[in-house]
PDB file of C-alpha atoms in Angstrom:
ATOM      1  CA  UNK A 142     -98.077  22.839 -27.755  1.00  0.00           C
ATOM      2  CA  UNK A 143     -95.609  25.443 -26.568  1.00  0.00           C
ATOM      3  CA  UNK A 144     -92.127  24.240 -25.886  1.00  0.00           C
ATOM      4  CA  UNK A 145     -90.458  26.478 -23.006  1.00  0.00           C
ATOM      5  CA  UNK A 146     -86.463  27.143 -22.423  1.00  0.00           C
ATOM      6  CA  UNK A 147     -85.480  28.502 -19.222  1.00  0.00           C
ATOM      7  CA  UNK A 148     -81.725  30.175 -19.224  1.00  0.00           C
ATOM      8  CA  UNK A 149     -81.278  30.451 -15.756  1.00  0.00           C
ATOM      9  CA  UNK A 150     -78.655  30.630 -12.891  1.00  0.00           C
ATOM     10  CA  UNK A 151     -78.106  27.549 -10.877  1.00  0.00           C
ATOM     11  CA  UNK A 152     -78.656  28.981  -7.540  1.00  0.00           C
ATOM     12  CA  UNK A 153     -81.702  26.640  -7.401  1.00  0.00           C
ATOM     13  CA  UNK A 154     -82.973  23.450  -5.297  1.00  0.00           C
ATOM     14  CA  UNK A 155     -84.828  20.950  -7.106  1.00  0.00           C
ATOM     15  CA  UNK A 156     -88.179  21.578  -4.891  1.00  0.00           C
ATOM     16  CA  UNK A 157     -87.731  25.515  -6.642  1.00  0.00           C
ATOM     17  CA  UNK A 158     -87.216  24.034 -10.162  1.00  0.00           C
ATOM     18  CA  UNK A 159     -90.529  22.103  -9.778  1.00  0.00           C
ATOM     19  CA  UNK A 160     -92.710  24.624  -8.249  1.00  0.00           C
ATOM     20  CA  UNK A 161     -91.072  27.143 -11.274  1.00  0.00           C
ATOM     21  CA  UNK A 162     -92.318  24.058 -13.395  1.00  0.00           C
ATOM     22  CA  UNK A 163     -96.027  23.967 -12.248  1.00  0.00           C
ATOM     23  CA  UNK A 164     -96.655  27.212 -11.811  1.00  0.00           C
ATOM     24  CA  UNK A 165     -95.709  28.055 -15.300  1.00  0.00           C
ATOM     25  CA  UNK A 166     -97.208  25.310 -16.620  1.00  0.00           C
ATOM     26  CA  UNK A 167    -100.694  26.819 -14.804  1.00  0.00           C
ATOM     27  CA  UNK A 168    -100.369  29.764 -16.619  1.00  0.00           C
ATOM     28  CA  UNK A 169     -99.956  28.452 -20.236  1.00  0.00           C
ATOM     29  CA  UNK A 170    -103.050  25.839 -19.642  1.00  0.00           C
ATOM     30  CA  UNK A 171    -105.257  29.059 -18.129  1.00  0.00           C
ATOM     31  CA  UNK A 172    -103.831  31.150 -21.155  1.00  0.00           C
ATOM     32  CA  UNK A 173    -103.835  28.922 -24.003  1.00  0.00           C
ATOM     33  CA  UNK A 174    -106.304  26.046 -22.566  1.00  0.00           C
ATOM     34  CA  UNK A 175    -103.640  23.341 -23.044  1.00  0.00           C
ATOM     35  CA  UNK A 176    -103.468  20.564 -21.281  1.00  0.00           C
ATOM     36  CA  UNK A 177    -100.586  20.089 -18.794  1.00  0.00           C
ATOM     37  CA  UNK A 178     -98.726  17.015 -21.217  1.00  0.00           C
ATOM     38  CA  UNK A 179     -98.387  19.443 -23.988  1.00  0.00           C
ATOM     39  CA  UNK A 180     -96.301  22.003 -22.138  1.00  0.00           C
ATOM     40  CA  UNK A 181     -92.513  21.202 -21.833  1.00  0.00           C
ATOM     41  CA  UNK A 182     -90.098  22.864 -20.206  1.00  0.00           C
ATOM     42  CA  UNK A 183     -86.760  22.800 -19.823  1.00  0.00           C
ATOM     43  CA  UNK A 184     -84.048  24.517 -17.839  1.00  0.00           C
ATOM     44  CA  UNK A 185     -80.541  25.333 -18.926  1.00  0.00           C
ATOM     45  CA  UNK A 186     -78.992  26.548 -15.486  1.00  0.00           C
ATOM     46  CA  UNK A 187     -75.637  27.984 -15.557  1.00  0.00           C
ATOM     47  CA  UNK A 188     -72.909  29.161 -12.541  1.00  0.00           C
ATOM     48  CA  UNK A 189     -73.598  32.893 -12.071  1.00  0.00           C
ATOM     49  CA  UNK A 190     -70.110  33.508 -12.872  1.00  0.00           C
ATOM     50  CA  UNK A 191     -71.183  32.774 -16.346  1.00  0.00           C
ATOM     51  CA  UNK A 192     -73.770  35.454 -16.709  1.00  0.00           C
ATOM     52  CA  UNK A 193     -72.765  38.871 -17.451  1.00  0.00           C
ATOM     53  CA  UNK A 194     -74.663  42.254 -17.012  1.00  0.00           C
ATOM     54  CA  UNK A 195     -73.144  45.668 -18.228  1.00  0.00           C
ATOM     55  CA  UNK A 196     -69.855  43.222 -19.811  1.00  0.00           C
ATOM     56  CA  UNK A 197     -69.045  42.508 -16.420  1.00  0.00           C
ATOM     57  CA  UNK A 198     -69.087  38.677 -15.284  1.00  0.00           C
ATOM     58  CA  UNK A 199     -71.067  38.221 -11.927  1.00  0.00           C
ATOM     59  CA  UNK A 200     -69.371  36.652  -9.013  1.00  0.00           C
ATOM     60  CA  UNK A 201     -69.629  36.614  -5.555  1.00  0.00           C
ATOM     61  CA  UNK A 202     -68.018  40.638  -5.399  1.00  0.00           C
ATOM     62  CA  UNK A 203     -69.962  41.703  -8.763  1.00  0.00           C
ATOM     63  CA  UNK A 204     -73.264  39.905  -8.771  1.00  0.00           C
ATOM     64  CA  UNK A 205     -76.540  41.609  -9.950  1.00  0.00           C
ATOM     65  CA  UNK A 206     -79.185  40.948  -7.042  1.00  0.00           C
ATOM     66  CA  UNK A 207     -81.496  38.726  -7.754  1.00  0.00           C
ATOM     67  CA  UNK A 208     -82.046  36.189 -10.889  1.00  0.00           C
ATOM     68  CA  UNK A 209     -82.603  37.452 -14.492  1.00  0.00           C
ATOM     69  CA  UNK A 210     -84.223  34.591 -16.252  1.00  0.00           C
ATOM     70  CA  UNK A 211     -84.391  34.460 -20.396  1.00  0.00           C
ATOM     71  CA  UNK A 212     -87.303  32.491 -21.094  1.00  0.00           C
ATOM     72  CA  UNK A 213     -88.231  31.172 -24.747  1.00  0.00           C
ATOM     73  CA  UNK A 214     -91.248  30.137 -25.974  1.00  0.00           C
ATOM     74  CA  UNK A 215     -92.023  28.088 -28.993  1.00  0.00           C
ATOM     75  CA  UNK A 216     -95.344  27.305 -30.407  1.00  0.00           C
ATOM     76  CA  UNK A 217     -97.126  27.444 -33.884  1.00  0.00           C
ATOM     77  CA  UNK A 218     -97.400  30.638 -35.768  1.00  0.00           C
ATOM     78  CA  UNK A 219    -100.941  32.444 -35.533  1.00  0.00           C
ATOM     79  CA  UNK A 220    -101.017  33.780 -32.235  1.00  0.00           C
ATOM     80  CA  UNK A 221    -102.409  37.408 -31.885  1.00  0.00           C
ATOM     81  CA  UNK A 222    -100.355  39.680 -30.237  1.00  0.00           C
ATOM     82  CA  UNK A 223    -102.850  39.446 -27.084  1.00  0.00           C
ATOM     83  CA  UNK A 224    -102.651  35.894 -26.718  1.00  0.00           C
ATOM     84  CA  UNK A 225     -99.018  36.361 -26.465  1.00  0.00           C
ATOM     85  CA  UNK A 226     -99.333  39.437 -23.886  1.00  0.00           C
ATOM     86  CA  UNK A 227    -101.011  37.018 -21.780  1.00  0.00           C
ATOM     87  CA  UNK A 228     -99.055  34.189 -21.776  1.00  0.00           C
ATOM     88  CA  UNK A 229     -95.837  36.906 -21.209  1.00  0.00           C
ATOM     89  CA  UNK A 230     -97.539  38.107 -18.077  1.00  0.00           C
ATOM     90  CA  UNK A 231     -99.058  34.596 -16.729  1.00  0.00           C
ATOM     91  CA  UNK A 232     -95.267  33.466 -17.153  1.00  0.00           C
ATOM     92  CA  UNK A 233     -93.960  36.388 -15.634  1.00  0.00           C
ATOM     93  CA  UNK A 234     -96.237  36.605 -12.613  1.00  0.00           C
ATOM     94  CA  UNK A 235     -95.214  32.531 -11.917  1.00  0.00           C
ATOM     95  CA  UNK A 236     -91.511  33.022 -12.243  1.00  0.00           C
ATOM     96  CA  UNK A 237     -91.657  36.127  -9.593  1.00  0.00           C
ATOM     97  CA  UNK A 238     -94.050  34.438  -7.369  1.00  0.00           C
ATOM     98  CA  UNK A 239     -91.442  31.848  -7.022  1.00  0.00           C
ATOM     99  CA  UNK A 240     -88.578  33.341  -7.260  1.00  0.00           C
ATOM    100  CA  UNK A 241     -88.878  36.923  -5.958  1.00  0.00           C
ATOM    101  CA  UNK A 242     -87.242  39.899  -7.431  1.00  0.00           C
ATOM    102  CA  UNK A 243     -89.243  42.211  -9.973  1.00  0.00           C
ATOM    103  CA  UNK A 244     -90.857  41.494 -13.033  1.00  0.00           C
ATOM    104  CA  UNK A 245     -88.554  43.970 -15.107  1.00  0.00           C
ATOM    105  CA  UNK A 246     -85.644  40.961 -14.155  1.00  0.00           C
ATOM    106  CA  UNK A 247     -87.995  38.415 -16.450  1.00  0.00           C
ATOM    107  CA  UNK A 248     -87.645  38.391 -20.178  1.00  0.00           C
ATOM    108  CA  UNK A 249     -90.163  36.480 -22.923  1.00  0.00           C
ATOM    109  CA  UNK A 250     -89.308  35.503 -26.033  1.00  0.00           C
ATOM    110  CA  UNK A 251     -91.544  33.933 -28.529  1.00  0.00           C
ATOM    111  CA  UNK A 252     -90.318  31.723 -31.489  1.00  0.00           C
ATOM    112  CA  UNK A 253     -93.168  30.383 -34.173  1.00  0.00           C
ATOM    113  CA  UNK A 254     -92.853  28.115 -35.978  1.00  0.00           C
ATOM    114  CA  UNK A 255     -95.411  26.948 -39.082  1.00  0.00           C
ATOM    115  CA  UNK A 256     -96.616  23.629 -38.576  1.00  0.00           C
ATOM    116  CA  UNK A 257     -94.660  22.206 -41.647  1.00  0.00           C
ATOM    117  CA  UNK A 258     -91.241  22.940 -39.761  1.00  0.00           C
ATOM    118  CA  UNK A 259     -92.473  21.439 -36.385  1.00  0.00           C
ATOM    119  CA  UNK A 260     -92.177  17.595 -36.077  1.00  0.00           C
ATOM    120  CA  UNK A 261     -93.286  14.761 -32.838  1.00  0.00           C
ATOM    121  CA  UNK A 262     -92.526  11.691 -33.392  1.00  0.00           C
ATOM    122  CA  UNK A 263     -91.272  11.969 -36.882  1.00  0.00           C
ATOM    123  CA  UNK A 264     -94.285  13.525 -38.330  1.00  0.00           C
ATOM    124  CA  UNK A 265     -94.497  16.935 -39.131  1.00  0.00           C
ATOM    125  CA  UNK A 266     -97.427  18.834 -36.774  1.00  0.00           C
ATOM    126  CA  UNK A 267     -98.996  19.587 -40.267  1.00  0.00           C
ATOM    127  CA  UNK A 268     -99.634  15.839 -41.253  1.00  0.00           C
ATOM    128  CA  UNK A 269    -100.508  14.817 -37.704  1.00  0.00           C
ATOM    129  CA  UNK A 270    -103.241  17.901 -36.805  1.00  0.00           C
ATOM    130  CA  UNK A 271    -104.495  18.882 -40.133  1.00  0.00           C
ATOM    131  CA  UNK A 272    -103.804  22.681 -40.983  1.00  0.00           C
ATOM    132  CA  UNK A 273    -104.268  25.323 -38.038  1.00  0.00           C
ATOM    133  CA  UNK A 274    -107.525  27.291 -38.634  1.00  0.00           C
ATOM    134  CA  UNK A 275    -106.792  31.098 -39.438  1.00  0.00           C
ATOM    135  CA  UNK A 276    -106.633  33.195 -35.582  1.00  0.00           C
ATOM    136  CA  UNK A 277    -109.882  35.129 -34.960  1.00  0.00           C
ATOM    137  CA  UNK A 278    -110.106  38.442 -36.172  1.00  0.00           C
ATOM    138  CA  UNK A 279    -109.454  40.965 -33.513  1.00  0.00           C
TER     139      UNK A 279
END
C-alpha cells in the first residue's frame, strides 16, 4: 500500500492535480498490481518563491523553468531494487506526461517501513496482514 507525497509548486489547476493523481496512480497498480484504493497521494504545493535552486529563492526574475517535483514514496520494506526502478520510472514518465519538462526535473524517494511500524486503523499492518512473505530471489 504505498503512501505518496508530492512537494510541489502551486502553479497548478485542480483538473492538473487530478490527472497528476490518476496517472500516477496507473503506474503504481501496473507496477506493483495494487489496486487503485490502496494508493494515496497527497500534494504539499508551495508559492515558487518558496523553492530555492543554487541558494537562490525563485521568483518571477529568478525562476528555474519548469517544475521540480520531490516525490516520496512509502511502502513496506522488501522491495528489490527492480521493483523500485520501476515504480521510479512509471512515476516519472506520469509526472512528465502531465506536466512537461524533463525527467532529470523529477526526483523519487523511497521510505520502508517494516510492517510492525506501519498502522490503519489502529492496527499495526503486521497484526492485520499476517507477516510479508520474504521478496523472490533475484
Amino acid at each position: 500500500m504505498p503512501f505518496i507525497t508530492f512537494k510541489i509548486d502551486d502553479d497548478r489547476s485542480e483538473e492538473t492535480f487530478g490527472r497528476l493523481a490518476k496517472a500516477v496512480t496507473d503506474a503504481v497498480m501496473a507496477t506493483l498490481g495494487s489496486q487503485p484504493q490502496w494508493v494515496t497521494i497527497v500534494f504539499e504545493t508551495y508559492p515558487r518563491s518558496r523553492w530555492s535552486s543554487g541558494g537562490a529563492l525563485q521568483d518571477r526574475d529568478n525562476a528555474v523553468e519548469g517544475s521540480r517535483p520531490f516525490i516520496s514514496v512509502k511502502f513496506h520494506k522488501g522491495r528489490q531494487a527492480d521493483k523500485k526502478r520501476q515504480v521510479a520510472a512509471g512515476i516519472t514518465d506520469a509526472v512528465v506526461s502531465v506536466l512537461g519538462g524533463e525527467r532529470d526535473w523529477v526526483t523519487v524517494v523511497f521510505d520502508d517501513y517494516a510492517q510492525e511500524d506501519w498502522a490503519i486503523g489502529g492496527r499495526l499492518q503486521l497484526d492485520r496482514h499476517g507477516p510479508v512473505p520474504p521478496p523472490d530471489p533475484v
